[in-house]
PDB file of C-alpha atoms in Angstrom:
ATOM      1  CA  THR A   1      25.420  -3.917  65.505  1.00 55.00           C
ATOM      2  CA  THR A   2      28.873  -3.970  67.032  1.00 61.00           C
ATOM      3  CA  TYR A   3      31.040  -7.006  67.947  1.00 65.00           C
ATOM      4  CA  PRO A   4      33.114  -5.973  70.965  1.00 72.00           C
ATOM      5  CA  ASN A   5      35.135  -9.253  70.649  1.00 81.00           C
ATOM      6  CA  GLY A   6      35.374  -8.960  66.805  1.00 86.00           C
ATOM      7  CA  GLU A   7      33.756 -10.706  63.934  1.00 89.00           C
ATOM      8  CA  VAL A   8      35.134 -12.812  61.022  1.00 90.00           C
ATOM      9  CA  THR A   9      33.451 -13.377  57.895  1.00 91.00           C
ATOM     10  CA  VAL A  10      34.163 -15.782  54.900  1.00 92.00           C
ATOM     11  CA  GLY A  11      32.745 -15.499  51.362  1.00 94.00           C
ATOM     12  CA  HIS A  12      33.682 -17.703  48.350  1.00 93.00           C
ATOM     13  CA  TYR A  13      32.160 -17.646  44.734  1.00 94.00           C
ATOM     14  CA  ARG A  14      32.760 -19.428  41.620  1.00 95.00           C
ATOM     15  CA  TYR A  15      31.905 -19.011  37.938  1.00 92.00           C
ATOM     16  CA  TYR A  16      31.646 -22.209  35.753  1.00 93.00           C
ATOM     17  CA  THR A  17      31.309 -21.633  32.013  1.00 96.00           C
ATOM     18  CA  VAL A  18      30.963 -24.397  29.299  1.00 96.00           C
ATOM     19  CA  ASN A  19      30.805 -23.558  25.535  1.00 96.00           C
ATOM     20  CA  PHE A  20      29.966 -26.674  23.462  1.00 96.00           C
ATOM     21  CA  GLN A  21      30.255 -26.394  19.770  1.00 96.00           C
ATOM     22  CA  GLN A  22      29.826 -28.655  16.835  1.00 97.00           C
ATOM     23  CA  LEU A  23      30.726 -27.530  13.620  1.00 97.00           C
ATOM     24  CA  VAL A  24      30.917 -28.852   9.938  1.00 98.00           C
ATOM     25  CA  ASN A  25      32.877 -27.018   7.315  1.00 97.00           C
ATOM     26  CA  TYR A  26      33.078 -27.421   3.641  1.00 97.00           C
ATOM     27  CA  ALA A  27      35.360 -25.937   1.036  1.00 97.00           C
ATOM     28  CA  ARG A  28      35.344 -26.194  -2.841  1.00 96.00           C
ATOM     29  CA  SER A  29      37.293 -24.471  -5.590  1.00 95.00           C
ATOM     30  CA  PHE A  30      36.460 -25.027  -9.072  1.00 92.00           C
ATOM     31  CA  GLY A  31      38.324 -22.680 -11.788  1.00 92.00           C
ATOM     32  CA  LEU A  32      38.311 -19.371 -10.508  1.00 94.00           C
ATOM     33  CA  HIS A  33      35.187 -19.970  -8.212  1.00 96.00           C
ATOM     34  CA  ASN A  34      36.063 -20.428  -4.341  1.00 96.00           C
ATOM     35  CA  MET A  35      33.273 -21.610  -1.745  1.00 96.00           C
ATOM     36  CA  THR A  36      33.253 -22.195   1.642  1.00 97.00           C
ATOM     37  CA  LEU A  37      30.156 -23.541   3.994  1.00 98.00           C
ATOM     38  CA  LEU A  38      29.781 -23.617   7.732  1.00 98.00           C
ATOM     39  CA  LEU A  39      26.999 -25.264   9.640  1.00 98.00           C
ATOM     40  CA  GLY A  40      26.919 -25.359  13.338  1.00 97.00           C
ATOM     41  CA  HIS A  41      25.443 -25.601  16.803  1.00 98.00           C
ATOM     42  CA  GLU A  42      26.366 -23.877  19.988  1.00 97.00           C
ATOM     43  CA  ASN A  43      25.361 -24.397  23.454  1.00 97.00           C
ATOM     44  CA  TYR A  44      26.535 -22.009  26.394  1.00 96.00           C
ATOM     45  CA  LYS A  45      26.022 -22.451  29.931  1.00 96.00           C
ATOM     46  CA  GLN A  46      27.218 -20.198  32.842  1.00 96.00           C
ATOM     47  CA  THR A  47      26.711 -20.873  36.463  1.00 96.00           C
ATOM     48  CA  TYR A  48      27.418 -18.696  39.665  1.00 95.00           C
ATOM     49  CA  GLU A  49      27.640 -19.937  43.094  1.00 96.00           C
ATOM     50  CA  TYR A  50      28.297 -17.859  46.138  1.00 95.00           C
ATOM     51  CA  VAL A  51      28.303 -18.942  49.749  1.00 95.00           C
ATOM     52  CA  TYR A  52      28.743 -16.526  52.734  1.00 94.00           C
ATOM     53  CA  GLY A  53      29.313 -17.111  56.599  1.00 93.00           C
ATOM     54  CA  GLY A  54      30.345 -15.165  59.773  1.00 91.00           C
ATOM     55  CA  ARG A  55      30.827 -15.576  63.332  1.00 91.00           C
ATOM     56  CA  SER A  56      31.420 -13.166  66.249  1.00 90.00           C
ATOM     57  CA  ASN A  57      33.189 -13.471  69.614  1.00 89.00           C
ATOM     58  CA  MET A  58      36.459 -14.135  68.033  1.00 87.00           C
ATOM     59  CA  PHE A  59      39.337 -15.857  70.389  1.00 85.00           C
ATOM     60  CA  SER A  60      42.164 -14.001  68.887  1.00 82.00           C
ATOM     61  CA  PHE A  61      42.281 -10.818  66.596  1.00 77.00           C
ATOM     62  CA  LYS A  62      45.904 -11.722  65.344  1.00 77.00           C
ATOM     63  CA  GLU A  63      46.165 -15.411  64.899  1.00 78.00           C
ATOM     64  CA  ASN A  64      42.969 -16.973  63.680  1.00 82.00           C
ATOM     65  CA  HIS A  65      40.707 -15.477  60.926  1.00 84.00           C
ATOM     66  CA  GLU A  66      38.723 -18.482  60.094  1.00 86.00           C
ATOM     67  CA  LEU A  67      35.360 -19.431  61.262  1.00 88.00           C
ATOM     68  CA  ALA A  68      36.608 -21.819  63.681  1.00 88.00           C
ATOM     69  CA  GLY A  69      38.328 -18.908  65.582  1.00 88.00           C
ATOM     70  CA  ALA A  70      35.017 -17.533  66.799  1.00 88.00           C
ATOM     71  CA  ILE A  71      32.036 -18.910  68.700  1.00 88.00           C
ATOM     72  CA  THR A  72      28.799 -17.045  68.064  1.00 88.00           C
ATOM     73  CA  ASN A  73      27.115 -17.869  64.705  1.00 88.00           C
ATOM     74  CA  GLU A  74      25.961 -14.943  62.385  1.00 87.00           C
ATOM     75  CA  PRO A  75      23.622 -15.034  59.375  1.00 84.00           C
ATOM     76  CA  THR A  76      24.876 -17.200  56.483  1.00 89.00           C
ATOM     77  CA  TYR A  77      24.015 -16.879  52.902  1.00 88.00           C
ATOM     78  CA  SER A  78      24.207 -18.775  49.611  1.00 91.00           C
ATOM     79  CA  ASN A  79      22.720 -18.583  45.989  1.00 90.00           C
ATOM     80  CA  GLN A  80      23.244 -20.036  42.459  1.00 92.00           C
ATOM     81  CA  THR A  81      22.231 -18.548  39.208  1.00 93.00           C
ATOM     82  CA  ASN A  82      22.166 -19.963  35.984  1.00 94.00           C
ATOM     83  CA  TYR A  83      22.385 -18.414  32.297  1.00 95.00           C
ATOM     84  CA  ASN A  84      22.101 -20.740  29.248  1.00 96.00           C
ATOM     85  CA  THR A  85      21.995 -19.819  25.452  1.00 97.00           C
ATOM     86  CA  GLU A  86      21.666 -22.294  22.618  1.00 97.00           C
ATOM     87  CA  GLY A  87      22.160 -21.278  18.759  1.00 97.00           C
ATOM     88  CA  PHE A  88      22.170 -22.679  15.414  1.00 98.00           C
ATOM     89  CA  PHE A  89      23.805 -20.959  12.575  1.00 97.00           C
ATOM     90  CA  PHE A  90      24.775 -21.133   8.832  1.00 98.00           C
ATOM     91  CA  ARG A  91      27.501 -19.137   6.896  1.00 97.00           C
ATOM     92  CA  GLY A  92      28.277 -19.213   3.332  1.00 98.00           C
ATOM     93  CA  MET A  93      31.236 -17.411   1.628  1.00 97.00           C
ATOM     94  CA  TYR A  94      32.113 -17.178  -2.119  1.00 97.00           C
ATOM     95  CA  ASP A  95      34.671 -15.321  -4.164  1.00 96.00           C
ATOM     96  CA  TYR A  96      35.353 -15.173  -7.797  1.00 95.00           C
ATOM     97  CA  ASP A  97      38.989 -14.801  -8.990  1.00 93.00           C
ATOM     98  CA  GLY A  98      39.998 -12.938  -5.734  1.00 92.00           C
ATOM     99  CA  LYS A  99      38.019  -9.905  -7.278  1.00 95.00           C
ATOM    100  CA  TYR A 100      34.470 -10.340  -6.189  1.00 97.00           C
ATOM    101  CA  PHE A 101      33.228 -11.616  -2.598  1.00 97.00           C
ATOM    102  CA  GLY A 102      30.074 -12.373  -1.239  1.00 97.00           C
ATOM    103  CA  GLN A 103      28.714 -13.888   2.132  1.00 97.00           C
ATOM    104  CA  VAL A 104      25.518 -14.748   3.756  1.00 98.00           C
ATOM    105  CA  SER A 105      24.819 -16.022   7.304  1.00 98.00           C
ATOM    106  CA  TYR A 106      21.924 -16.935   9.632  1.00 98.00           C
ATOM    107  CA  ARG A 107      21.576 -17.595  13.332  1.00 97.00           C
ATOM    108  CA  ARG A 108      18.588 -18.830  15.522  1.00 97.00           C
ATOM    109  CA  ASP A 109      19.406 -18.208  19.099  1.00 97.00           C
ATOM    110  CA  GLY A 110      17.670 -18.965  22.373  1.00 97.00           C
ATOM    111  CA  SER A 111      18.217 -17.294  25.867  1.00 97.00           C
ATOM    112  CA  SER A 112      17.218 -18.349  29.258  1.00 96.00           C
ATOM    113  CA  ARG A 113      16.699 -14.657  30.108  1.00 96.00           C
ATOM    114  CA  PHE A 114      13.361 -14.623  28.308  1.00 96.00           C
ATOM    115  CA  SER A 115      10.184 -16.612  29.087  1.00 95.00           C
ATOM    116  CA  PRO A 116       9.557 -19.984  27.043  1.00 95.00           C
ATOM    117  CA  ALA A 117       7.085 -18.197  24.754  1.00 94.00           C
ATOM    118  CA  HIS A 118       9.658 -15.373  23.755  1.00 96.00           C
ATOM    119  CA  ARG A 119      12.882 -17.108  24.078  1.00 96.00           C
ATOM    120  CA  TRP A 120      14.132 -17.610  20.429  1.00 97.00           C
ATOM    121  CA  GLY A 121      15.217 -14.913  17.746  1.00 96.00           C
ATOM    122  CA  ASP A 122      16.231 -15.053  14.270  1.00 97.00           C
ATOM    123  CA  PHE A 123      19.141 -13.186  12.884  1.00 97.00           C
ATOM    124  CA  TYR A 124      20.895 -12.829   9.382  1.00 96.00           C
ATOM    125  CA  SER A 125      23.432 -11.024   7.625  1.00 97.00           C
ATOM    126  CA  PHE A 126      24.769 -10.634   3.994  1.00 97.00           C
ATOM    127  CA  GLY A 127      27.480  -8.501   2.212  1.00 97.00           C
ATOM    128  CA  GLY A 128      29.811  -8.214  -0.636  1.00 97.00           C
ATOM    129  CA  ALA A 129      32.758  -6.542  -1.940  1.00 97.00           C
ATOM    130  CA  TRP A 130      34.654  -5.668  -5.103  1.00 97.00           C
ATOM    131  CA  ILE A 131      38.218  -4.819  -5.422  1.00 96.00           C
ATOM    132  CA  LEU A 132      38.525  -2.694  -8.426  1.00 95.00           C
ATOM    133  CA  THR A 133      42.251  -2.512  -8.847  1.00 93.00           C
ATOM    134  CA  LYS A 134      42.129  -6.098  -9.897  1.00 92.00           C
ATOM    135  CA  GLU A 135      39.969  -5.043 -13.100  1.00 91.00           C
ATOM    136  CA  ASP A 136      42.222  -4.694 -16.311  1.00 89.00           C
ATOM    137  CA  TRP A 137      40.600  -1.342 -16.954  1.00 89.00           C
ATOM    138  CA  MET A 138      42.346   0.046 -13.705  1.00 88.00           C
ATOM    139  CA  ALA A 139      45.664  -0.723 -15.004  1.00 84.00           C
ATOM    140  CA  GLY A 140      46.353   2.773 -15.727  1.00 83.00           C
ATOM    141  CA  THR A 141      46.358   3.651 -11.935  1.00 84.00           C
ATOM    142  CA  LYS A 142      49.001   1.138 -10.681  1.00 83.00           C
ATOM    143  CA  SER A 143      51.544   3.715 -10.624  1.00 85.00           C
ATOM    144  CA  TRP A 144      50.008   5.357  -7.421  1.00 90.00           C
ATOM    145  CA  LEU A 145      46.837   3.279  -6.439  1.00 92.00           C
ATOM    146  CA  ASP A 146      47.861  -0.081  -5.014  1.00 92.00           C
ATOM    147  CA  MET A 147      44.219  -1.127  -3.792  1.00 93.00           C
ATOM    148  CA  LEU A 148      40.774  -0.039  -3.981  1.00 95.00           C
ATOM    149  CA  LYS A 149      37.844  -1.871  -2.550  1.00 96.00           C
ATOM    150  CA  VAL A 150      34.292  -1.013  -2.635  1.00 97.00           C
ATOM    151  CA  LYS A 151      32.116  -2.940   0.138  1.00 97.00           C
ATOM    152  CA  PHE A 152      28.774  -3.189   1.795  1.00 97.00           C
ATOM    153  CA  SER A 153      27.214  -5.146   4.472  1.00 97.00           C
ATOM    154  CA  PHE A 154      23.973  -5.623   6.349  1.00 97.00           C
ATOM    155  CA  GLY A 155      23.895  -7.744   9.606  1.00 97.00           C
ATOM    156  CA  GLN A 156      21.829  -8.380  12.742  1.00 96.00           C
ATOM    157  CA  GLN A 157      22.634  -9.270  16.242  1.00 95.00           C
ATOM    158  CA  GLY A 158      20.609 -10.103  19.350  1.00 96.00           C
ATOM    159  CA  ASN A 159      21.027  -8.580  22.714  1.00 96.00           C
ATOM    160  CA  ASP A 160      19.981  -9.939  26.042  1.00 96.00           C
ATOM    161  CA  ALA A 161      22.447  -8.308  28.373  1.00 93.00           C
ATOM    162  CA  ILE A 162      19.503  -7.396  31.141  1.00 93.00           C
ATOM    163  CA  GLY A 163      20.527 -10.010  33.755  1.00 91.00           C
ATOM    164  CA  ASP A 164      19.141 -13.087  34.693  1.00 93.00           C
ATOM    165  CA  TYR A 165      15.300 -13.918  35.791  1.00 92.00           C
ATOM    166  CA  ARG A 166      13.976 -10.536  34.453  1.00 93.00           C
ATOM    167  CA  TYR A 167      10.870 -12.142  32.953  1.00 95.00           C
ATOM    168  CA  THR A 168       9.370 -13.356  36.144  1.00 94.00           C
ATOM    169  CA  ASP A 169       9.091 -12.083  39.830  1.00 93.00           C
ATOM    170  CA  THR A 170      11.635 -12.941  42.279  1.00 91.00           C
ATOM    171  CA  TYR A 171      11.589 -12.927  46.004  1.00 89.00           C
ATOM    172  CA  THR A 172      13.818 -12.618  49.087  1.00 86.00           C
ATOM    173  CA  ILE A 173      12.965 -14.861  52.006  1.00 85.00           C
ATOM    174  CA  ASN A 174      12.990 -12.965  55.244  1.00 83.00           C
ATOM    175  CA  TYR A 175      12.451 -13.997  58.990  1.00 78.00           C
ATOM    176  CA  PHE A 176       9.255 -12.584  60.487  1.00 80.00           C
ATOM    177  CA  ASN A 177       7.952 -13.734  63.999  1.00 81.00           C
ATOM    178  CA  GLY A 178       9.805 -16.854  63.981  1.00 78.00           C
ATOM    179  CA  GLU A 179       8.395 -17.716  60.530  1.00 84.00           C
ATOM    180  CA  PRO A 180       9.728 -17.633  56.982  1.00 85.00           C
ATOM    181  CA  SER A 181       8.270 -14.790  55.023  1.00 88.00           C
ATOM    182  CA  LEU A 182       8.450 -13.420  51.286  1.00 87.00           C
ATOM    183  CA  ALA A 183       9.355  -9.955  50.025  1.00 85.00           C
ATOM    184  CA  LEU A 184       9.149  -8.880  46.516  1.00 86.00           C
ATOM    185  CA  SER A 185      12.489  -8.394  45.132  1.00 87.00           C
ATOM    186  CA  THR A 186      12.285  -7.721  41.316  1.00 89.00           C
ATOM    187  CA  VAL A 187       9.022  -7.527  39.083  1.00 91.00           C
ATOM    188  CA  GLY A 188       9.430  -9.422  35.992  1.00 93.00           C
ATOM    189  CA  ASN A 189       7.776  -8.998  32.397  1.00 94.00           C
ATOM    190  CA  LYS A 190       7.161 -12.193  30.568  1.00 95.00           C
ATOM    191  CA  ASN A 191       6.633 -10.465  27.247  1.00 95.00           C
ATOM    192  CA  ILE A 192      10.058  -9.197  27.038  1.00 96.00           C
ATOM    193  CA  THR A 193      12.295 -10.663  24.164  1.00 96.00           C
ATOM    194  CA  TRP A 194      15.431 -10.205  22.017  1.00 97.00           C
ATOM    195  CA  GLU A 195      16.683  -6.568  21.527  1.00 97.00           C
ATOM    196  CA  THR A 196      17.802  -6.541  17.805  1.00 97.00           C
ATOM    197  CA  ASN A 197      20.507  -4.542  16.170  1.00 96.00           C
ATOM    198  CA  SER A 198      20.580  -4.205  12.425  1.00 97.00           C
ATOM    199  CA  ASN A 199      23.586  -2.783  10.877  1.00 97.00           C
ATOM    200  CA  PHE A 200      24.085  -1.422   7.415  1.00 97.00           C
ATOM    201  CA  ASN A 201      27.626  -0.291   6.220  1.00 97.00           C
ATOM    202  CA  ALA A 202      28.854   0.797   2.674  1.00 97.00           C
ATOM    203  CA  GLY A 203      32.278   2.382   2.020  1.00 97.00           C
ATOM    204  CA  LEU A 204      35.588   2.422   0.445  1.00 96.00           C
ATOM    205  CA  GLU A 205      38.896   0.861   1.515  1.00 96.00           C
ATOM    206  CA  PHE A 206      42.136   2.287  -0.330  1.00 95.00           C
ATOM    207  CA  ASP A 207      45.961   1.846  -0.491  1.00 94.00           C
ATOM    208  CA  ILE A 208      47.966   4.230  -2.327  1.00 93.00           C
ATOM    209  CA  PHE A 209      51.676   5.450  -2.840  1.00 90.00           C
ATOM    210  CA  LYS A 210      53.020   2.052  -2.220  1.00 87.00           C
ATOM    211  CA  SER A 211      51.142   1.669   1.131  1.00 86.00           C
ATOM    212  CA  ARG A 212      52.270   5.266   2.383  1.00 91.00           C
ATOM    213  CA  VAL A 213      48.640   6.150   2.746  1.00 94.00           C
ATOM    214  CA  THR A 214      45.879   3.541   3.817  1.00 95.00           C
ATOM    215  CA  GLY A 215      42.448   3.920   5.113  1.00 95.00           C
ATOM    216  CA  SER A 216      38.793   3.634   4.786  1.00 96.00           C
ATOM    217  CA  VAL A 217      35.628   5.732   4.582  1.00 97.00           C
ATOM    218  CA  GLU A 218      32.207   4.190   5.514  1.00 97.00           C
ATOM    219  CA  PHE A 219      28.799   5.277   5.857  1.00 97.00           C
ATOM    220  CA  PHE A 220      26.737   3.373   8.603  1.00 96.00           C
ATOM    221  CA  SER A 221      23.148   3.063   9.604  1.00 96.00           C
ATOM    222  CA  ARG A 222      22.371   1.104  12.805  1.00 95.00           C
ATOM    223  CA  LYS A 223      18.782   0.466  13.754  1.00 96.00           C
ATOM    224  CA  THR A 224      17.882  -0.792  17.262  1.00 95.00           C
ATOM    225  CA  THR A 225      14.346  -2.491  17.508  1.00 96.00           C
ATOM    226  CA  ASP A 226      12.581  -3.752  20.514  1.00 95.00           C
ATOM    227  CA  MET A 227      14.937  -1.611  22.739  1.00 93.00           C
ATOM    228  CA  LEU A 228      15.489  -3.268  26.104  1.00 94.00           C
ATOM    229  CA  CYS A 229      15.400  -0.829  28.959  1.00 90.00           C
ATOM    230  CA  PHE A 230      14.684  -0.798  32.444  1.00 89.00           C
ATOM    231  CA  VAL A 231      11.410   1.409  33.002  1.00 87.00           C
ATOM    232  CA  PHE A 232      11.350   3.283  36.499  1.00 83.00           C
ATOM    233  CA  VAL A 233       8.199   3.457  38.304  1.00 80.00           C
ATOM    234  CA  PRO A 234       7.010   5.409  41.312  1.00 77.00           C
ATOM    235  CA  LEU A 235       8.292   3.644  44.527  1.00 78.00           C
ATOM    236  CA  SER A 236       4.759   3.894  45.829  1.00 75.00           C
ATOM    237  CA  GLY A 237       3.951   0.876  43.961  1.00 74.00           C
ATOM    238  CA  GLY A 238       6.368  -1.440  46.018  1.00 77.00           C
ATOM    239  CA  TYR A 239       8.983  -1.767  43.516  1.00 80.00           C
ATOM    240  CA  GLY A 240      11.272   0.417  41.209  1.00 82.00           C
ATOM    241  CA  GLY A 241      10.505  -0.791  37.694  1.00 87.00           C
ATOM    242  CA  SER A 242      11.081  -3.474  35.332  1.00 90.00           C
ATOM    243  CA  TYR A 243      12.501  -4.219  32.148  1.00 93.00           C
ATOM    244  CA  ASP A 244      10.456  -3.868  28.704  1.00 92.00           C
ATOM    245  CA  ASN A 245      10.854  -3.688  24.954  1.00 93.00           C
ATOM    246  CA  VAL A 246      10.186   0.217  24.698  1.00 91.00           C
ATOM    247  CA  GLY A 247      10.696   0.789  21.028  1.00 92.00           C
ATOM    248  CA  ASN A 248      13.190   1.533  18.207  1.00 95.00           C
ATOM    249  CA  MET A 249      16.132   3.670  17.853  1.00 95.00           C
ATOM    250  CA  LEU A 250      18.579   4.921  14.733  1.00 95.00           C
ATOM    251  CA  ASN A 251      22.304   5.797  14.624  1.00 95.00           C
ATOM    252  CA  ASN A 252      23.340   7.255  11.249  1.00 95.00           C
ATOM    253  CA  GLY A 253      26.851   8.407  10.465  1.00 96.00           C
ATOM    254  CA  VAL A 254      30.260   8.371   8.495  1.00 97.00           C
ATOM    255  CA  GLU A 255      33.507   7.110   9.843  1.00 96.00           C
ATOM    256  CA  LEU A 256      36.977   7.932   8.419  1.00 96.00           C
ATOM    257  CA  ASP A 257      40.154   6.039   9.076  1.00 96.00           C
ATOM    258  CA  LEU A 258      43.350   7.420   7.829  1.00 96.00           C
ATOM    259  CA  ASN A 259      47.020   5.929   8.266  1.00 95.00           C
ATOM    260  CA  LEU A 260      49.905   7.692   7.036  1.00 93.00           C
ATOM    261  CA  ASN A 261      53.434   6.404   6.782  1.00 91.00           C
ATOM    262  CA  LEU A 262      55.319   9.601   6.737  1.00 86.00           C
ATOM    263  CA  ILE A 263      58.881   7.945   7.310  1.00 86.00           C
ATOM    264  CA  ARG A 264      60.006   4.501   6.231  1.00 85.00           C
ATOM    265  CA  LYS A 265      63.628   3.929   6.778  1.00 85.00           C
ATOM    266  CA  LYS A 266      65.505   0.846   7.464  1.00 83.00           C
ATOM    267  CA  ASP A 267      66.044   1.884  11.167  1.00 86.00           C
ATOM    268  CA  PHE A 268      63.328   4.305  11.528  1.00 86.00           C
ATOM    269  CA  SER A 269      59.575   4.750  10.577  1.00 88.00           C
ATOM    270  CA  TRP A 270      56.995   7.225  11.593  1.00 90.00           C
ATOM    271  CA  ASN A 271      53.295   6.608  11.294  1.00 92.00           C
ATOM    272  CA  VAL A 272      50.427   8.799  11.723  1.00 94.00           C
ATOM    273  CA  SER A 273      46.845   7.586  12.464  1.00 95.00           C
ATOM    274  CA  LEU A 274      43.528   9.468  12.304  1.00 94.00           C
ATOM    275  CA  ASN A 275      40.063   8.400  13.192  1.00 96.00           C
ATOM    276  CA  ALA A 276      37.087  10.580  13.053  1.00 96.00           C
ATOM    277  CA  THR A 277      33.276   9.729  13.640  1.00 95.00           C
ATOM    278  CA  HIS A 278      30.046  11.887  12.857  1.00 95.00           C
ATOM    279  CA  TYR A 279      26.779  10.473  13.734  1.00 91.00           C
ATOM    280  CA  LYS A 280      23.282  11.135  14.905  1.00 94.00           C
ATOM    281  CA  ASN A 281      21.125   9.422  17.256  1.00 94.00           C
ATOM    282  CA  LYS A 282      17.153   9.588  17.892  1.00 94.00           C
ATOM    283  CA  ILE A 283      14.402   7.488  19.145  1.00 93.00           C
ATOM    284  CA  THR A 284      12.164   6.703  16.110  1.00 92.00           C
ATOM    285  CA  MET A 285       9.458   4.895  17.790  1.00 92.00           C
ATOM    286  CA  LEU A 286       7.986   4.177  21.418  1.00 91.00           C
ATOM    287  CA  ASN A 287       5.228   1.504  22.408  1.00 87.00           C
ATOM    288  CA  GLU A 288       2.016   3.186  23.215  1.00 86.00           C
ATOM    289  CA  ASP A 289       2.472   2.055  26.866  1.00 81.00           C
ATOM    290  CA  ASN A 290       5.646   4.149  27.017  1.00 83.00           C
ATOM    291  CA  LYS A 291       4.157   7.334  25.963  1.00 86.00           C
ATOM    292  CA  GLY A 292       2.488   8.625  29.033  1.00 83.00           C
ATOM    293  CA  PHE A 293       4.461  12.144  29.005  1.00 84.00           C
ATOM    294  CA  VAL A 294       4.854  14.956  26.385  1.00 88.00           C
ATOM    295  CA  LEU A 295       8.039  17.121  26.520  1.00 86.00           C
ATOM    296  CA  ASP A 296       8.371  20.051  23.892  1.00 86.00           C
ATOM    297  CA  GLY A 297       5.966  18.162  21.520  1.00 88.00           C
ATOM    298  CA  HIS A 298       7.684  14.669  21.864  1.00 90.00           C
ATOM    299  CA  ALA A 299       5.697  11.876  23.350  1.00 89.00           C
ATOM    300  CA  GLY A 300       7.702   9.632  25.731  1.00 88.00           C
ATOM    301  CA  TYR A 301       8.404   8.735  29.333  1.00 86.00           C
ATOM    302  CA  VAL A 302      10.834   9.882  32.148  1.00 86.00           C
ATOM    303  CA  ASN A 303      13.285   7.199  32.933  1.00 82.00           C
ATOM    304  CA  GLY A 304      15.413   8.527  36.098  1.00 79.00           C
ATOM    305  CA  ASN A 305      17.211  11.669  34.989  1.00 85.00           C
ATOM    306  CA  TYR A 306      16.444  11.037  31.320  1.00 87.00           C
ATOM    307  CA  PHE A 307      13.521  11.707  29.233  1.00 89.00           C
ATOM    308  CA  HIS A 308      13.014   8.996  26.271  1.00 89.00           C
ATOM    309  CA  GLY A 309      10.853  10.638  23.678  1.00 90.00           C
ATOM    310  CA  GLU A 310      10.038   9.953  19.998  1.00 90.00           C
ATOM    311  CA  GLY A 311      12.374  12.078  17.673  1.00 90.00           C
ATOM    312  CA  LEU A 312      14.941  12.725  20.570  1.00 90.00           C
ATOM    313  CA  PRO A 313      18.214  11.395  21.369  1.00 90.00           C
ATOM    314  CA  LEU A 314      18.258   8.394  23.864  1.00 87.00           C
ATOM    315  CA  HIS A 315      20.252  10.216  26.364  1.00 85.00           C
ATOM    316  CA  THR A 316      18.030  13.613  26.642  1.00 89.00           C
ATOM    317  CA  LEU A 317      18.529  14.860  30.220  1.00 88.00           C
ATOM    318  CA  TYR A 318      15.350  15.800  32.095  1.00 86.00           C
ATOM    319  CA  MET A 319      16.247  17.530  35.574  1.00 77.00           C
ATOM    320  CA  LYS A 320      13.953  19.527  37.737  1.00 71.00           C
ATOM    321  CA  LYS A 321      14.434  23.155  38.336  1.00 67.00           C
ATOM    322  CA  TYR A 322      14.698  24.268  41.930  1.00 61.00           C
ATOM    323  CA  ALA A 323      13.751  27.449  43.294  1.00 57.00           C
ATOM    324  CA  GLY A 324      16.998  29.723  43.789  1.00 53.00           C
ATOM    325  CA  VAL A 325      19.064  27.939  41.321  1.00 51.00           C
ATOM    326  CA  ASN A 326      19.282  29.811  37.934  1.00 50.00           C
ATOM    327  CA  GLU A 327      19.528  28.231  34.492  1.00 47.00           C
ATOM    328  CA  LYS A 328      23.372  28.502  34.504  1.00 44.00           C
ATOM    329  CA  GLY A 329      23.645  26.920  37.670  1.00 38.00           C
TER     330      GLY A 329
END
């Protein structure tokens, strides 16, 4: 559509976010024992509002760029989306003589992005650390070893980053023969629920030669269960696809952090940092509903330009080969 006398449009959006927390803290020390406890409740609400309007047949291109500066009404639009989470959580921390450390935590979270039957998830964590250099039998290393810590942790986090209203069908309202009509916009899946990321870490932290060399070495294993993925379907069905909890994935690796203080003067210092990570990724399990295709012995499904198959990395490319294009091309 062209507007020989010009068109003016105005749009406005707002984000409202409210985070309401109630926290109870308790701390106590007795002898060489130190303990802190935290109990809390959290409610988060986000509201997005958008309004849009337009008019054509402007009186002036230069002076009035408001809707009042044109006379013919064009289609207007407004919408509102809401996102809400609620959580209950607990954390306990303990240390003995600044040498031995322990921590446990638990969260129960609910998200409006899932149906009421699958809205809540439970997540927990625990960990510990031991500073070896505070032990008397390590006294012989104090001339060069300033700090050596052994640590481990296991923790879970939930992921609901899939957008709003993905558990139900949504529609757009259109104009047809003078009457309102509905057209399918997105297809929902009422059975989707939280994706859970379980992380295990174990490693060492060190500080040597009067902090000339500091760093850490860590092994990590990160398992994702109930992966939330958008599953594409043939468009002949009338829609592009929907979200589903498709299976599990595993990442294993080692990470190194090293910081060198090569020069330490009153007016000049030179520091060099090194970080290196090596890891392997693979899908360990797919639901039977998502194993409708086999590629090189791996059962899975094609998702756009990727193939998600058991025993393969998540981002395994799957591209069609066209006649006249060689393999190098």
